[in-house]
């Protein structure tokens, strides 16, 4: 298991940059969702179905939005495409906090 995956499984407090990247991505994806579906911003808020509101297409949109947001923040690739094949218990898409932890680890170069 890579360091990024380990970090995503044990989220700590994200940096403002990681929070900004994830927040920007969540806002972009939320704009694509049907009216009334809201993505939470709390670290415990679920993202991926069945607990969360995002199906597989929503997760792919989130990957694209997060990678784009990282580029806007001057960061390199986050490696989220590789995370799509992970089992749910290792996935950074479980909650907002696990996604923030993945982004934080990727920004720190722990891939």
Tab-separated table of C-alpha atoms in Angstrom, residues 13-109:
chain	number	residue	atom	x	y	z
A	13	UNK	CA	-6.098	17.983	9.868
A	14	UNK	CA	-5.648	19.016	6.234
A	15	UNK	CA	-3.674	22.051	5.167
A	16	UNK	CA	-5.519	25.097	3.835
A	17	UNK	CA	-4.354	24.141	0.327
A	18	UNK	CA	-5.787	20.612	0.601
A	19	UNK	CA	-9.031	22.027	2.022
A	20	UNK	CA	-9.159	24.541	-0.832
A	21	UNK	CA	-8.621	21.914	-3.522
A	22	UNK	CA	-11.262	19.586	-2.097
A	23	UNK	CA	-13.699	22.433	-1.434
A	24	UNK	CA	-13.351	23.742	-4.981
A	25	UNK	CA	-13.861	20.244	-6.406
A	26	UNK	CA	-16.916	19.603	-4.216
A	27	UNK	CA	-18.526	22.891	-5.283
A	28	UNK	CA	-17.938	22.094	-8.956
A	29	UNK	CA	-19.401	18.591	-8.682
A	30	UNK	CA	-22.327	19.778	-6.576
A	31	UNK	CA	-23.269	22.072	-9.453
A	32	UNK	CA	-23.649	18.991	-11.666
A	33	UNK	CA	-25.954	17.143	-9.271
A	34	UNK	CA	-29.755	17.193	-9.392
A	35	UNK	CA	-31.419	19.950	-7.340
A	36	UNK	CA	-31.651	19.141	-3.658
A	37	UNK	CA	-28.574	16.907	-3.522
A	38	UNK	CA	-25.908	18.575	-1.405
A	39	UNK	CA	-22.339	17.484	-0.782
A	40	UNK	CA	-21.334	18.015	2.822
A	41	UNK	CA	-18.087	19.738	3.727
A	42	UNK	CA	-17.662	18.207	7.184
A	43	UNK	CA	-14.737	15.731	7.237
A	44	UNK	CA	-17.159	12.937	8.198
A	45	UNK	CA	-19.573	13.691	5.338
A	46	UNK	CA	-19.854	10.628	3.083
A	47	UNK	CA	-19.098	10.969	-0.618
A	48	UNK	CA	-19.361	7.597	-2.386
A	49	UNK	CA	-22.571	5.614	-2.594
A	50	UNK	CA	-24.143	3.797	-0.878
A	51	UNK	CA	-23.661	6.112	2.144
A	52	UNK	CA	-22.870	9.188	0.081
A	53	UNK	CA	-24.635	10.919	-2.788
A	54	UNK	CA	-22.042	10.212	-5.514
A	55	UNK	CA	-22.418	7.291	-7.892
A	56	UNK	CA	-19.570	6.158	-10.165
A	57	UNK	CA	-20.080	9.043	-12.608
A	58	UNK	CA	-20.114	11.494	-9.704
A	59	UNK	CA	-16.822	10.078	-8.432
A	60	UNK	CA	-15.245	10.395	-11.897
A	61	UNK	CA	-16.433	14.018	-12.020
A	62	UNK	CA	-14.938	14.560	-8.558
A	63	UNK	CA	-11.587	13.137	-9.711
A	64	UNK	CA	-11.523	15.477	-12.703
A	65	UNK	CA	-12.580	18.475	-10.603
A	66	UNK	CA	-9.980	17.766	-7.904
A	67	UNK	CA	-7.162	17.332	-10.422
A	68	UNK	CA	-8.217	20.585	-12.108
A	69	UNK	CA	-8.407	22.381	-8.751
A	70	UNK	CA	-4.925	21.106	-7.878
A	71	UNK	CA	-3.625	22.568	-11.139
A	72	UNK	CA	-5.284	25.911	-10.274
A	73	UNK	CA	-3.439	25.837	-6.953
A	74	UNK	CA	-0.131	25.163	-8.722
A	75	UNK	CA	0.079	21.547	-7.588
A	76	UNK	CA	0.984	18.500	-9.607
A	77	UNK	CA	-1.264	15.505	-10.218
A	78	UNK	CA	-2.940	14.029	-7.146
A	79	UNK	CA	-3.003	10.424	-8.358
A	80	UNK	CA	-6.738	10.104	-7.849
A	81	UNK	CA	-7.193	7.998	-10.994
A	82	UNK	CA	-5.280	5.145	-9.348
A	83	UNK	CA	-7.605	5.410	-6.361
A	84	UNK	CA	-10.637	4.523	-8.476
A	85	UNK	CA	-9.625	0.858	-8.412
A	86	UNK	CA	-9.191	0.659	-4.634
A	87	UNK	CA	-11.675	-1.240	-2.482
A	88	UNK	CA	-14.064	1.076	-0.635
A	89	UNK	CA	-12.333	0.582	2.736
A	90	UNK	CA	-9.103	2.006	1.210
A	91	UNK	CA	-10.730	4.570	-1.057
A	92	UNK	CA	-10.184	8.295	-0.563
A	93	UNK	CA	-13.763	8.789	-1.754
A	94	UNK	CA	-15.369	7.457	1.443
A	95	UNK	CA	-15.673	10.850	3.138
A	96	UNK	CA	-14.616	14.452	2.682
A	97	UNK	CA	-11.917	13.844	5.322
A	98	UNK	CA	-10.415	10.827	3.551
A	99	UNK	CA	-10.303	12.801	0.303
A	100	UNK	CA	-8.630	15.729	2.074
A	101	UNK	CA	-6.085	13.330	3.592
A	102	UNK	CA	-5.315	11.823	0.171
A	103	UNK	CA	-4.834	15.298	-1.315
A	104	UNK	CA	-2.668	16.336	1.648
A	105	UNK	CA	-0.453	13.264	1.236
A	106	UNK	CA	-0.203	13.787	-2.526
A	107	UNK	CA	0.810	17.428	-2.001
A	108	UNK	CA	3.490	16.271	0.434
A	109	UNK	CA	4.825	13.861	-2.198
